[in-house]
Amino acid sequence: MIPAQFDYLAPTSVEEALSALASAGDDVKIMAGGQSLLPVLRMRLNAPDVVIDLGRIDSLRGVRDDGDALVIGALTTHSEMVTNDLVKEHASLLSKAAAEVADNQIRHRGTFGGALAHADPAGDMGAAALALGSEFVIAGSGGTRTVAADDFFVDLFETAIGEDEILTEIRVPKHTGWGAHYEKFVRVAHQWPIIAVAAAVRADGGTISEAKIGLTNMGSTALRARATEAALAGVPATEDGVRAAADQAADGTNPPSDLNGDSGYRKHLATVLTRRAVLTAAGA
Ligand SMILES: Cc1cc2nc3c(=O)[nH]c(=O)nc-3n(C[C@H](O)[C@H](O)[C@H](O)COP(=O)(O)OP(=O)(O)OC[C@H]3O[C@@H](n4cnc5c(N)ncnc54)[C@H](O)[C@@H]3O)c2cc1C
C-alpha cells in the first residue's frame, strides 16, 4: 500500500531536527533507516502529518573510541555494526547480534539507534545493548540527558525517549577480551527471532569469571537474565558447569504465546539457548 500523504523534512543538524520536531505539531514521526517506520506507514497503521528524516545528519553516524567506552552514533547502520573494527574489538556482542538482523538489504538501511528506539521486544539489538550496560544519550530542547540501560526500555515499543526528543548516541562500556555470542532461534532464515540470547563472557583458564546475558522476545522488553549471570560466576566453562545456571534463564520472564510457540516452550528454549550461547562465548 502507499502511505497517506505527509510533509517531509530533512534537517542537516540535530538542532535543526529538534526545532522541526518542536514546531511540527503533535502528529510527527522521526525516520532513521525507515525499515520499521515505512512498513507501518505503508500499512497505514500510522499516518503522521510530518516525517522528519534524520538521514542527512552526518554527526549521528559512526563509532568513536572514548576511553572506557565506545560512542556509537544513532544512525550507524547494522551493516557498519557488523564490520566496524572498534565494535568487533570492544563490543563484539553487538557485531554478532547485528549480523543476525534480517537480511543484507535491511542491514544496509536499518540503524542501531532506530532499532533501539523502536523497542520491538523481538528486535535483535535491544538484548545485546542491554546486556553490555549501554547508556543512551537523548537530545531535547532542554539539552542532552543520558539514560542508563536498565531505564531505557519501558514497555512494548516504548522507551525513555520523549516525543520531542531524539536518540543521538549510544555509549557502550568496552568489553575488550570478552567472548561473545548471539544465539537466535528462527523457523526459517532471516526471520525475527522466536527468542534469542545475547551472551558476553569473561573466562580465565576455563573458568567463567563474569557473564552478562540479554534475552530477546522473553517479555514486553529486552531483559537481563540476572539469576543466570550471578550463578555463572566461578563455574567451569563446560556443559555440566553451565547447565544449572542456564536453567534459571527464564526466571521472572513473561514471554508471549503465538503461532511460533507458547510461553512455556519459549521458557524452555531460553534455558537451552542460554547454555549454548554461554559455552560458545566462553570458547568451550
Ligand atoms: C522484512 C523485515 C525484517 C526485519 N527483521 C528483523 C530482524 O530479524 N531483527 C531485527 O532486530 N530487526 C528486524 N527488522 C527491523 C530492522 O532492524 C530495522 O532496521 C529497525 O527495527 C529500525 O531501524 P530503522 O533505522 O530502520 O528505524 P526507523 O524505521 O526509521 O524507525 C523506527 C522507529 O524508531 C524511531 N526512531 C528512529 N530513530 C530514532 C532516533 N534516533 N531517535 C528517536 N526515535 C527514533 C522512529 O520514529 C520509529 O518510530 C526487520 C525489518 C523488516 C522490514
mmCIF file with all atom_site columns, N, CA and C in Angstrom, residues 93-94 96-98 100 121-129 131 179-186 193-201 211-218 222-226 228-229 232 242 245-250 253 266-281:
data_model
loop_
_atom_site.group_PDB
_atom_site.id
_atom_site.type_symbol
_atom_site.label_atom_id
_atom_site.label_alt_id
_atom_site.label_comp_id
_atom_site.label_asym_id
_atom_site.label_entity_id
_atom_site.label_seq_id
_atom_site.pdbx_PDB_ins_code
_atom_site.Cartn_x
_atom_site.Cartn_y
_atom_site.Cartn_z
_atom_site.occupancy
_atom_site.B_iso_or_equiv
_atom_site.pdbx_formal_charge
_atom_site.auth_seq_id
_atom_site.auth_comp_id
_atom_site.auth_asym_id
_atom_site.auth_atom_id
_atom_site.pdbx_PDB_model_num
ATOM 1   N N  . LEU A 1 93  ? 29.751 -8.455  21.023 1.00 0.00 ? 93  LEU A N  1
ATOM 2   C CA . LEU A 1 93  ? 28.367 -8.942  21.111 1.00 0.00 ? 93  LEU A CA 1
ATOM 3   C C  . LEU A 1 93  ? 27.451 -8.149  20.168 1.00 0.00 ? 93  LEU A C  1
ATOM 4   N N  . LEU A 1 94  ? 27.724 -6.846  20.048 1.00 0.00 ? 94  LEU A N  1
ATOM 5   C CA . LEU A 1 94  ? 26.877 -6.020  19.178 1.00 0.00 ? 94  LEU A CA 1
ATOM 6   C C  . LEU A 1 94  ? 27.076 -6.384  17.711 1.00 0.00 ? 94  LEU A C  1
ATOM 7   N N  . LYS A 1 96  ? 27.934 -9.263  16.587 1.00 0.00 ? 96  LYS A N  1
ATOM 8   C CA . LYS A 1 96  ? 27.348 -10.599 16.356 1.00 0.00 ? 96  LYS A CA 1
ATOM 9   C C  . LYS A 1 96  ? 25.821 -10.511 16.284 1.00 0.00 ? 96  LYS A C  1
ATOM 10  N N  . ALA A 1 97  ? 25.223 -9.703  17.146 1.00 0.00 ? 97  ALA A N  1
ATOM 11  C CA . ALA A 1 97  ? 23.760 -9.547  17.083 1.00 0.00 ? 97  ALA A CA 1
ATOM 12  C C  . ALA A 1 97  ? 23.351 -8.846  15.793 1.00 0.00 ? 97  ALA A C  1
ATOM 13  N N  . ALA A 1 98  ? 24.107 -7.800  15.406 1.00 0.00 ? 98  ALA A N  1
ATOM 14  C CA . ALA A 1 98  ? 23.747 -7.052  14.187 1.00 0.00 ? 98  ALA A CA 1
ATOM 15  C C  . ALA A 1 98  ? 23.803 -7.946  12.949 1.00 0.00 ? 98  ALA A C  1
ATOM 16  N N  . GLU A 1 100 ? 22.828 -10.799 12.719 1.00 0.00 ? 100 GLU A N  1
ATOM 17  C CA . GLU A 1 100 ? 21.627 -11.655 12.688 1.00 0.00 ? 100 GLU A CA 1
ATOM 18  C C  . GLU A 1 100 ? 20.353 -10.875 12.374 1.00 0.00 ? 100 GLU A C  1
ATOM 19  N N  . PRO A 1 121 ? 10.313 -5.922  21.261 1.00 0.00 ? 121 PRO A N  1
ATOM 20  C CA . PRO A 1 121 ? 10.964 -6.913  22.138 1.00 0.00 ? 121 PRO A CA 1
ATOM 21  C C  . PRO A 1 121 ? 11.565 -8.078  21.360 1.00 0.00 ? 121 PRO A C  1
ATOM 22  N N  . ALA A 1 122 ? 11.120 -8.262  20.086 1.00 0.00 ? 122 ALA A N  1
ATOM 23  C CA . ALA A 1 122 ? 11.713 -9.301  19.240 1.00 0.00 ? 122 ALA A CA 1
ATOM 24  C C  . ALA A 1 122 ? 12.895 -8.761  18.432 1.00 0.00 ? 122 ALA A C  1
ATOM 25  N N  . GLY A 1 123 ? 13.204 -7.488  18.557 1.00 0.00 ? 123 GLY A N  1
ATOM 26  C CA . GLY A 1 123 ? 14.351 -6.917  17.843 1.00 0.00 ? 123 GLY A CA 1
ATOM 27  C C  . GLY A 1 123 ? 15.651 -7.474  18.409 1.00 0.00 ? 123 GLY A C  1
ATOM 28  N N  . ASP A 1 124 ? 16.639 -7.662  17.541 1.00 0.00 ? 124 ASP A N  1
ATOM 29  C CA . ASP A 1 124 ? 17.866 -8.348  17.973 1.00 0.00 ? 124 ASP A CA 1
ATOM 30  C C  . ASP A 1 124 ? 18.838 -7.466  18.753 1.00 0.00 ? 124 ASP A C  1
ATOM 31  N N  . MET A 1 125 ? 18.757 -6.130  18.577 1.00 0.00 ? 125 MET A N  1
ATOM 32  C CA . MET A 1 125 ? 19.806 -5.295  19.154 1.00 0.00 ? 125 MET A CA 1
ATOM 33  C C  . MET A 1 125 ? 19.568 -4.921  20.622 1.00 0.00 ? 125 MET A C  1
ATOM 34  N N  . GLY A 1 126 ? 18.314 -4.939  21.054 1.00 0.00 ? 126 GLY A N  1
ATOM 35  C CA . GLY A 1 126 ? 17.997 -4.488  22.416 1.00 0.00 ? 126 GLY A CA 1
ATOM 36  C C  . GLY A 1 126 ? 18.674 -5.321  23.483 1.00 0.00 ? 126 GLY A C  1
ATOM 37  N N  . ALA A 1 127 ? 18.573 -6.642  23.369 1.00 0.00 ? 127 ALA A N  1
ATOM 38  C CA . ALA A 1 127 ? 19.129 -7.520  24.405 1.00 0.00 ? 127 ALA A CA 1
ATOM 39  C C  . ALA A 1 127 ? 20.648 -7.372  24.489 1.00 0.00 ? 127 ALA A C  1
ATOM 40  N N  . ALA A 1 128 ? 21.293 -7.223  23.330 1.00 0.00 ? 128 ALA A N  1
ATOM 41  C CA . ALA A 1 128 ? 22.754 -7.093  23.314 1.00 0.00 ? 128 ALA A CA 1
ATOM 42  C C  . ALA A 1 128 ? 23.175 -5.759  23.933 1.00 0.00 ? 128 ALA A C  1
ATOM 43  N N  . ALA A 1 129 ? 22.471 -4.681  23.562 1.00 0.00 ? 129 ALA A N  1
ATOM 44  C CA . ALA A 1 129 ? 22.801 -3.355  24.123 1.00 0.00 ? 129 ALA A CA 1
ATOM 45  C C  . ALA A 1 129 ? 22.553 -3.331  25.628 1.00 0.00 ? 129 ALA A C  1
ATOM 46  N N  . ALA A 1 131 ? 22.547 -5.991  27.713 1.00 0.00 ? 131 ALA A N  1
ATOM 47  C CA . ALA A 1 131 ? 23.499 -6.863  28.413 1.00 0.00 ? 131 ALA A CA 1
ATOM 48  C C  . ALA A 1 131 ? 24.824 -6.133  28.663 1.00 0.00 ? 131 ALA A C  1
ATOM 49  N N  . GLY A 1 179 ? 34.513 -12.894 25.475 1.00 0.00 ? 179 GLY A N  1
ATOM 50  C CA . GLY A 1 179 ? 33.919 -13.684 24.401 1.00 0.00 ? 179 GLY A CA 1
ATOM 51  C C  . GLY A 1 179 ? 32.452 -13.307 24.274 1.00 0.00 ? 179 GLY A C  1
ATOM 52  N N  . ALA A 1 180 ? 31.902 -13.474 23.081 1.00 0.00 ? 180 ALA A N  1
ATOM 53  C CA . ALA A 1 180 ? 30.503 -13.089 22.887 1.00 0.00 ? 180 ALA A CA 1
ATOM 54  C C  . ALA A 1 180 ? 29.830 -14.001 21.875 1.00 0.00 ? 180 ALA A C  1
ATOM 55  N N  . HIS A 1 181 ? 28.529 -14.175 22.070 1.00 0.00 ? 181 HIS A N  1
ATOM 56  C CA . HIS A 1 181 ? 27.759 -14.951 21.095 1.00 0.00 ? 181 HIS A CA 1
ATOM 57  C C  . HIS A 1 181 ? 26.292 -14.543 21.160 1.00 0.00 ? 181 HIS A C  1
ATOM 58  N N  . TYR A 1 182 ? 25.654 -14.475 19.978 1.00 0.00 ? 182 TYR A N  1
ATOM 59  C CA . TYR A 1 182 ? 24.219 -14.205 19.914 1.00 0.00 ? 182 TYR A CA 1
ATOM 60  C C  . TYR A 1 182 ? 23.545 -15.420 19.310 1.00 0.00 ? 182 TYR A C  1
ATOM 61  N N  . GLU A 1 183 ? 22.758 -16.116 20.119 1.00 0.00 ? 183 GLU A N  1
ATOM 62  C CA . GLU A 1 183 ? 22.108 -17.368 19.689 1.00 0.00 ? 183 GLU A CA 1
ATOM 63  C C  . GLU A 1 183 ? 20.642 -17.063 19.382 1.00 0.00 ? 183 GLU A C  1
ATOM 64  N N  . LYS A 1 184 ? 20.305 -17.109 18.086 1.00 0.00 ? 184 LYS A N  1
ATOM 65  C CA . LYS A 1 184 ? 18.964 -16.703 17.642 1.00 0.00 ? 184 LYS A CA 1
ATOM 66  C C  . LYS A 1 184 ? 18.214 -17.928 17.149 1.00 0.00 ? 184 LYS A C  1
ATOM 67  N N  . PHE A 1 185 ? 16.999 -18.105 17.622 1.00 0.00 ? 185 PHE A N  1
ATOM 68  C CA . PHE A 1 185 ? 16.213 -19.268 17.219 1.00 0.00 ? 185 PHE A CA 1
ATOM 69  C C  . PHE A 1 185 ? 15.119 -18.827 16.255 1.00 0.00 ? 185 PHE A C  1
ATOM 70  N N  . VAL A 1 186 ? 15.227 -19.301 15.013 1.00 0.00 ? 186 VAL A N  1
ATOM 71  C CA . VAL A 1 186 ? 14.242 -18.934 13.981 1.00 0.00 ? 186 VAL A CA 1
ATOM 72  C C  . VAL A 1 186 ? 13.731 -20.196 13.300 1.00 0.00 ? 186 VAL A C  1
ATOM 73  N N  . PRO A 1 193 ? 13.379 -13.301 15.567 1.00 0.00 ? 193 PRO A N  1
ATOM 74  C CA . PRO A 1 193 ? 13.598 -14.456 16.447 1.00 0.00 ? 193 PRO A CA 1
ATOM 75  C C  . PRO A 1 193 ? 12.329 -14.900 17.170 1.00 0.00 ? 193 PRO A C  1
ATOM 76  N N  . ILE A 1 194 ? 12.187 -16.209 17.320 1.00 0.00 ? 194 ILE A N  1
ATOM 77  C CA . ILE A 1 194 ? 11.150 -16.721 18.227 1.00 0.00 ? 194 ILE A CA 1
ATOM 78  C C  . ILE A 1 194 ? 11.591 -16.341 19.645 1.00 0.00 ? 194 ILE A C  1
ATOM 79  N N  . ILE A 1 195 ? 12.825 -16.633 19.973 1.00 0.00 ? 195 ILE A N  1
ATOM 80  C CA . ILE A 1 195 ? 13.530 -15.956 21.067 1.00 0.00 ? 195 ILE A CA 1
ATOM 81  C C  . ILE A 1 195 ? 15.014 -15.946 20.689 1.00 0.00 ? 195 ILE A C  1
ATOM 82  N N  . ALA A 1 196 ? 15.812 -15.188 21.419 1.00 0.00 ? 196 ALA A N  1
ATOM 83  C CA . ALA A 1 196 ? 17.265 -15.208 21.217 1.00 0.00 ? 196 ALA A CA 1
ATOM 84  C C  . ALA A 1 196 ? 17.958 -14.859 22.526 1.00 0.00 ? 196 ALA A C  1
ATOM 85  N N  . VAL A 1 197 ? 19.235 -15.237 22.604 1.00 0.00 ? 197 VAL A N  1
ATOM 86  C CA . VAL A 1 197 ? 20.027 -14.980 23.823 1.00 0.00 ? 197 VAL A CA 1
ATOM 87  C C  . VAL A 1 197 ? 21.341 -14.318 23.424 1.00 0.00 ? 197 VAL A C  1
ATOM 88  N N  . ALA A 1 198 ? 21.639 -13.199 24.074 1.00 0.00 ? 198 ALA A N  1
ATOM 89  C CA . ALA A 1 198 ? 22.899 -12.474 23.858 1.00 0.00 ? 198 ALA A CA 1
ATOM 90  C C  . ALA A 1 198 ? 23.788 -12.729 25.068 1.00 0.00 ? 198 ALA A C  1
ATOM 91  N N  . ALA A 1 199 ? 24.981 -13.280 24.829 1.00 0.00 ? 199 ALA A N  1
ATOM 92  C CA . ALA A 1 199 ? 25.865 -13.602 25.961 1.00 0.00 ? 199 ALA A CA 1
ATOM 93  C C  . ALA A 1 199 ? 27.249 -12.997 25.765 1.00 0.00 ? 199 ALA A C  1
ATOM 94  N N  . ALA A 1 200 ? 27.733 -12.315 26.797 1.00 0.00 ? 200 ALA A N  1
ATOM 95  C CA . ALA A 1 200 ? 29.129 -11.859 26.838 1.00 0.00 ? 200 ALA A CA 1
ATOM 96  C C  . ALA A 1 200 ? 29.757 -12.503 28.070 1.00 0.00 ? 200 ALA A C  1
ATOM 97  N N  . VAL A 1 201 ? 30.913 -13.121 27.867 1.00 0.00 ? 201 VAL A N  1
ATOM 98  C CA . VAL A 1 201 ? 31.507 -13.930 28.946 1.00 0.00 ? 201 VAL A CA 1
ATOM 99  C C  . VAL A 1 201 ? 32.996 -13.612 29.071 1.00 0.00 ? 201 VAL A C  1
ATOM 100 N N  . ALA A 1 211 ? 29.666 -12.979 33.586 1.00 0.00 ? 211 ALA A N  1
ATOM 101 C CA . ALA A 1 211 ? 28.835 -13.172 32.389 1.00 0.00 ? 211 ALA A CA 1
ATOM 102 C C  . ALA A 1 211 ? 27.708 -12.150 32.379 1.00 0.00 ? 211 ALA A C  1
ATOM 103 N N  . LYS A 1 212 ? 27.369 -11.694 31.186 1.00 0.00 ? 212 LYS A N  1
ATOM 104 C CA . LYS A 1 212 ? 26.248 -10.767 31.013 1.00 0.00 ? 212 LYS A CA 1
ATOM 105 C C  . LYS A 1 212 ? 25.334 -11.359 29.945 1.00 0.00 ? 212 LYS A C  1
ATOM 106 N N  . ILE A 1 213 ? 24.048 -11.511 30.304 1.00 0.00 ? 213 ILE A N  1
ATOM 107 C CA . ILE A 1 213 ? 23.123 -12.223 29.421 1.00 0.00 ? 213 ILE A CA 1
ATOM 108 C C  . ILE A 1 213 ? 21.897 -11.356 29.146 1.00 0.00 ? 213 ILE A C  1
ATOM 109 N N  . GLY A 1 214 ? 21.580 -11.161 27.866 1.00 0.00 ? 214 GLY A N  1
ATOM 110 C CA . GLY A 1 214 ? 20.359 -10.451 27.475 1.00 0.00 ? 214 GLY A CA 1
ATOM 111 C C  . GLY A 1 214 ? 19.410 -11.413 26.776 1.00 0.00 ? 214 GLY A C  1
ATOM 112 N N  . LEU A 1 215 ? 18.103 -11.208 26.974 1.00 0.00 ? 215 LEU A N  1
ATOM 113 C CA . LEU A 1 215 ? 17.095 -12.092 26.381 1.00 0.00 ? 215 LEU A CA 1
ATOM 114 C C  . LEU A 1 215 ? 16.219 -11.301 25.412 1.00 0.00 ? 215 LEU A C  1
ATOM 115 N N  . THR A 1 216 ? 16.002 -11.872 24.234 1.00 0.00 ? 216 THR A N  1
ATOM 116 C CA . THR A 1 216 ? 15.154 -11.257 23.211 1.00 0.00 ? 216 THR A CA 1
ATOM 117 C C  . THR A 1 216 ? 13.823 -11.983 23.139 1.00 0.00 ? 216 THR A C  1
ATOM 118 N N  . ASN A 1 217 ? 12.725 -11.207 23.143 1.00 0.00 ? 217 ASN A N  1
ATOM 119 C CA . ASN A 1 217 ? 11.358 -11.742 22.984 1.00 0.00 ? 217 ASN A CA 1
ATOM 120 C C  . ASN A 1 217 ? 10.941 -12.664 24.137 1.00 0.00 ? 217 ASN A C  1
ATOM 121 N N  . MET A 1 218 ? 11.413 -12.348 25.329 1.00 0.00 ? 218 MET A N  1
ATOM 122 C CA . MET A 1 218 ? 11.012 -13.114 26.523 1.00 0.00 ? 218 MET A CA 1
ATOM 123 C C  . MET A 1 218 ? 10.132 -12.266 27.442 1.00 0.00 ? 218 MET A C  1
ATOM 124 N N  . ALA A 1 222 ? 13.302 -6.056  26.045 1.00 0.00 ? 222 ALA A N  1
ATOM 125 C CA . ALA A 1 222 ? 14.537 -6.836  26.204 1.00 0.00 ? 222 ALA A CA 1
ATOM 126 C C  . ALA A 1 222 ? 14.812 -6.986  27.700 1.00 0.00 ? 222 ALA A C  1
ATOM 127 N N  . LEU A 1 223 ? 15.393 -8.124  28.101 1.00 0.00 ? 223 LEU A N  1
ATOM 128 C CA . LEU A 1 223 ? 15.580 -8.410  29.534 1.00 0.00 ? 223 LEU A CA 1
ATOM 129 C C  . LEU A 1 223 ? 17.002 -8.878  29.813 1.00 0.00 ? 223 LEU A C  1
ATOM 130 N N  . ARG A 1 224 ? 17.431 -8.726  31.076 1.00 0.00 ? 224 ARG A N  1
ATOM 131 C CA . ARG A 1 224 ? 18.686 -9.343  31.546 1.00 0.00 ? 224 ARG A CA 1
ATOM 132 C C  . ARG A 1 224 ? 18.333 -10.617 32.304 1.00 0.00 ? 224 ARG A C  1
ATOM 133 N N  . ALA A 1 225 ? 19.101 -11.684 32.108 1.00 0.00 ? 225 ALA A N  1
ATOM 134 C CA . ALA A 1 225 ? 18.904 -12.925 32.886 1.00 0.00 ? 225 ALA A CA 1
ATOM 135 C C  . ALA A 1 225 ? 19.815 -12.846 34.111 1.00 0.00 ? 225 ALA A C  1
ATOM 136 N N  . ARG A 1 226 ? 19.386 -12.082 35.095 1.00 0.00 ? 226 ARG A N  1
ATOM 137 C CA . ARG A 1 226 ? 20.260 -11.757 36.242 1.00 0.00 ? 226 ARG A CA 1
ATOM 138 C C  . ARG A 1 226 ? 20.605 -12.992 37.076 1.00 0.00 ? 226 ARG A C  1
ATOM 139 N N  . THR A 1 228 ? 20.884 -16.084 36.170 1.00 0.00 ? 228 THR A N  1
ATOM 140 C CA . THR A 1 228 ? 21.894 -16.867 35.444 1.00 0.00 ? 228 THR A CA 1
ATOM 141 C C  . THR A 1 228 ? 23.257 -16.193 35.530 1.00 0.00 ? 228 THR A C  1
ATOM 142 N N  . GLU A 1 229 ? 23.276 -14.871 35.345 1.00 0.00 ? 229 GLU A N  1
ATOM 143 C CA . GLU A 1 229 ? 24.552 -14.139 35.402 1.00 0.00 ? 229 GLU A CA 1
ATOM 144 C C  . GLU A 1 229 ? 25.244 -14.392 36.749 1.00 0.00 ? 229 GLU A C  1
ATOM 145 N N  . LEU A 1 232 ? 26.600 -17.953 37.153 1.00 0.00 ? 232 LEU A N  1
ATOM 146 C CA . LEU A 1 232 ? 27.711 -18.363 36.274 1.00 0.00 ? 232 LEU A CA 1
ATOM 147 C C  . LEU A 1 232 ? 29.082 -17.984 36.836 1.00 0.00 ? 232 LEU A C  1
ATOM 148 N N  . VAL A 1 242 ? 27.819 -25.201 33.261 1.00 0.00 ? 242 VAL A N  1
ATOM 149 C CA . VAL A 1 242 ? 26.945 -24.083 32.901 1.00 0.00 ? 242 VAL A CA 1
ATOM 150 C C  . VAL A 1 242 ? 25.465 -24.439 33.043 1.00 0.00 ? 242 VAL A C  1
ATOM 151 N N  . ALA A 1 245 ? 23.146 -23.002 35.940 1.00 0.00 ? 245 ALA A N  1
ATOM 152 C CA . ALA A 1 245 ? 22.947 -21.550 35.818 1.00 0.00 ? 245 ALA A CA 1
ATOM 153 C C  . ALA A 1 245 ? 22.005 -21.237 34.657 1.00 0.00 ? 245 ALA A C  1
ATOM 154 N N  . ALA A 1 246 ? 22.212 -21.912 33.527 1.00 0.00 ? 246 ALA A N  1
ATOM 155 C CA . ALA A 1 246 ? 21.381 -21.657 32.342 1.00 0.00 ? 246 ALA A CA 1
ATOM 156 C C  . ALA A 1 246 ? 19.925 -22.049 32.596 1.00 0.00 ? 246 ALA A C  1
ATOM 157 N N  . ASP A 1 247 ? 19.716 -23.022 33.450 1.00 0.00 ? 247 ASP A N  1
ATOM 158 C CA . ASP A 1 247 ? 18.344 -23.454 33.755 1.00 0.00 ? 247 ASP A CA 1
ATOM 159 C C  . ASP A 1 247 ? 17.531 -22.353 34.443 1.00 0.00 ? 247 ASP A C  1
ATOM 160 N N  . GLN A 1 248 ? 18.203 -21.319 34.931 1.00 0.00 ? 248 GLN A N  1
ATOM 161 C CA . GLN A 1 248 ? 17.489 -20.202 35.583 1.00 0.00 ? 248 GLN A CA 1
ATOM 162 C C  . GLN A 1 248 ? 17.216 -19.045 34.622 1.00 0.00 ? 248 GLN A C  1
ATOM 163 N N  . ALA A 1 249 ? 17.539 -19.237 33.334 1.00 0.00 ? 249 ALA A N  1
ATOM 164 C CA . ALA A 1 249 ? 17.485 -18.108 32.391 1.00 0.00 ? 249 ALA A CA 1
ATOM 165 C C  . ALA A 1 249 ? 16.087 -17.513 32.247 1.00 0.00 ? 249 ALA A C  1
ATOM 166 N N  . ALA A 1 250 ? 15.056 -18.343 32.392 1.00 0.00 ? 250 ALA A N  1
ATOM 167 C CA . ALA A 1 250 ? 13.690 -17.828 32.190 1.00 0.00 ? 250 ALA A CA 1
ATOM 168 C C  . ALA A 1 250 ? 13.055 -17.316 33.475 1.00 0.00 ? 250 ALA A C  1
ATOM 169 N N  . THR A 1 253 ? 10.609 -14.145 33.756 1.00 0.00 ? 253 THR A N  1
ATOM 170 C CA . THR A 1 253 ? 10.230 -13.661 32.420 1.00 0.00 ? 253 THR A CA 1
ATOM 171 C C  . THR A 1 253 ? 8.754  -13.967 32.147 1.00 0.00 ? 253 THR A C  1
ATOM 172 N N  . ARG A 1 266 ? 8.840  -21.202 24.969 1.00 0.00 ? 266 ARG A N  1
ATOM 173 C CA . ARG A 1 266 ? 9.879  -20.164 24.930 1.00 0.00 ? 266 ARG A CA 1
ATOM 174 C C  . ARG A 1 266 ? 10.745 -20.218 26.201 1.00 0.00 ? 266 ARG A C  1
ATOM 175 N N  . LYS A 1 267 ? 10.122 -20.474 27.337 1.00 0.00 ? 267 LYS A N  1
ATOM 176 C CA . LYS A 1 267 ? 10.915 -20.547 28.582 1.00 0.00 ? 267 LYS A CA 1
ATOM 177 C C  . LYS A 1 267 ? 11.911 -21.710 28.510 1.00 0.00 ? 267 LYS A C  1
ATOM 178 N N  . HIS A 1 268 ? 11.452 -22.823 27.979 1.00 0.00 ? 268 HIS A N  1
ATOM 179 C CA . HIS A 1 268 ? 12.363 -23.964 27.823 1.00 0.00 ? 268 HIS A CA 1
ATOM 180 C C  . HIS A 1 268 ? 13.504 -23.601 26.863 1.00 0.00 ? 268 HIS A C  1
ATOM 181 N N  . LEU A 1 269 ? 13.117 -22.969 25.724 1.00 0.00 ? 269 LEU A N  1
ATOM 182 C CA . LEU A 1 269 ? 14.146 -22.572 24.751 1.00 0.00 ? 269 LEU A CA 1
ATOM 183 C C  . LEU A 1 269 ? 15.195 -21.660 25.389 1.00 0.00 ? 269 LEU A C  1
ATOM 184 N N  . ALA A 1 270 ? 14.738 -20.764 26.258 1.00 0.00 ? 270 ALA A N  1
ATOM 185 C CA . ALA A 1 270 ? 15.666 -19.803 26.869 1.00 0.00 ? 270 ALA A CA 1
ATOM 186 C C  . ALA A 1 270 ? 16.772 -20.525 27.634 1.00 0.00 ? 270 ALA A C  1
ATOM 187 N N  . THR A 1 271 ? 16.421 -21.620 28.323 1.00 0.00 ? 271 THR A N  1
ATOM 188 C CA . THR A 1 271 ? 17.445 -22.331 29.094 1.00 0.00 ? 271 THR A CA 1
ATOM 189 C C  . THR A 1 271 ? 18.441 -23.026 28.147 1.00 0.00 ? 271 THR A C  1
ATOM 190 N N  . VAL A 1 272 ? 17.904 -23.614 27.076 1.00 0.00 ? 272 VAL A N  1
ATOM 191 C CA . VAL A 1 272 ? 18.776 -24.336 26.138 1.00 0.00 ? 272 VAL A CA 1
ATOM 192 C C  . VAL A 1 272 ? 19.692 -23.360 25.386 1.00 0.00 ? 272 VAL A C  1
ATOM 193 N N  . LEU A 1 273 ? 19.094 -22.271 24.886 1.00 0.00 ? 273 LEU A N  1
ATOM 194 C CA . LEU A 1 273 ? 19.887 -21.320 24.086 1.00 0.00 ? 273 LEU A CA 1
ATOM 195 C C  . LEU A 1 273 ? 20.890 -20.571 24.957 1.00 0.00 ? 273 LEU A C  1
ATOM 196 N N  . THR A 1 274 ? 20.538 -20.350 26.222 1.00 0.00 ? 274 THR A N  1
ATOM 197 C CA . THR A 1 274 ? 21.492 -19.675 27.114 1.00 0.00 ? 274 THR A CA 1
ATOM 198 C C  . THR A 1 274 ? 22.712 -20.559 27.317 1.00 0.00 ? 274 THR A C  1
ATOM 199 N N  . ARG A 1 275 ? 22.472 -21.844 27.521 1.00 0.00 ? 275 ARG A N  1
ATOM 200 C CA . ARG A 1 275 ? 23.611 -22.766 27.700 1.00 0.00 ? 275 ARG A CA 1
ATOM 201 C C  . ARG A 1 275 ? 24.508 -22.720 26.452 1.00 0.00 ? 275 ARG A C  1
ATOM 202 N N  . ARG A 1 276 ? 23.880 -22.809 25.275 1.00 0.00 ? 276 ARG A N  1
ATOM 203 C CA . ARG A 1 276 ? 24.677 -22.782 24.033 1.00 0.00 ? 276 ARG A CA 1
ATOM 204 C C  . ARG A 1 276 ? 25.416 -21.461 23.868 1.00 0.00 ? 276 ARG A C  1
ATOM 205 N N  . ALA A 1 277 ? 24.709 -20.356 24.147 1.00 0.00 ? 277 ALA A N  1
ATOM 206 C CA . ALA A 1 277 ? 25.317 -19.036 23.931 1.00 0.00 ? 277 ALA A CA 1
ATOM 207 C C  . ALA A 1 277 ? 26.506 -18.834 24.867 1.00 0.00 ? 277 ALA A C  1
ATOM 208 N N  . VAL A 1 278 ? 26.339 -19.235 26.135 1.00 0.00 ? 278 VAL A N  1
ATOM 209 C CA . VAL A 1 278 ? 27.410 -19.037 27.122 1.00 0.00 ? 278 VAL A CA 1
ATOM 210 C C  . VAL A 1 278 ? 28.624 -19.888 26.758 1.00 0.00 ? 278 VAL A C  1
ATOM 211 N N  . LEU A 1 279 ? 28.388 -21.142 26.398 1.00 0.00 ? 279 LEU A N  1
ATOM 212 C CA . LEU A 1 279 ? 29.508 -22.032 26.073 1.00 0.00 ? 279 LEU A CA 1
ATOM 213 C C  . LEU A 1 279 ? 30.244 -21.530 24.830 1.00 0.00 ? 279 LEU A C  1
ATOM 214 N N  . THR A 1 280 ? 29.494 -21.083 23.826 1.00 0.00 ? 280 THR A N  1
ATOM 215 C CA . THR A 1 280 ? 30.152 -20.572 22.616 1.00 0.00 ? 280 THR A CA 1
ATOM 216 C C  . THR A 1 280 ? 30.932 -19.305 22.946 1.00 0.00 ? 280 THR A C  1
ATOM 217 N N  . ALA A 1 281 ? 30.317 -18.411 23.729 1.00 0.00 ? 281 ALA A N  1
ATOM 218 C CA . ALA A 1 281 ? 31.009 -17.162 24.089 1.00 0.00 ? 281 ALA A CA 1
ATOM 219 C C  . ALA A 1 281 ? 32.279 -17.452 24.881 1.00 0.00 ? 281 ALA A C  1
#
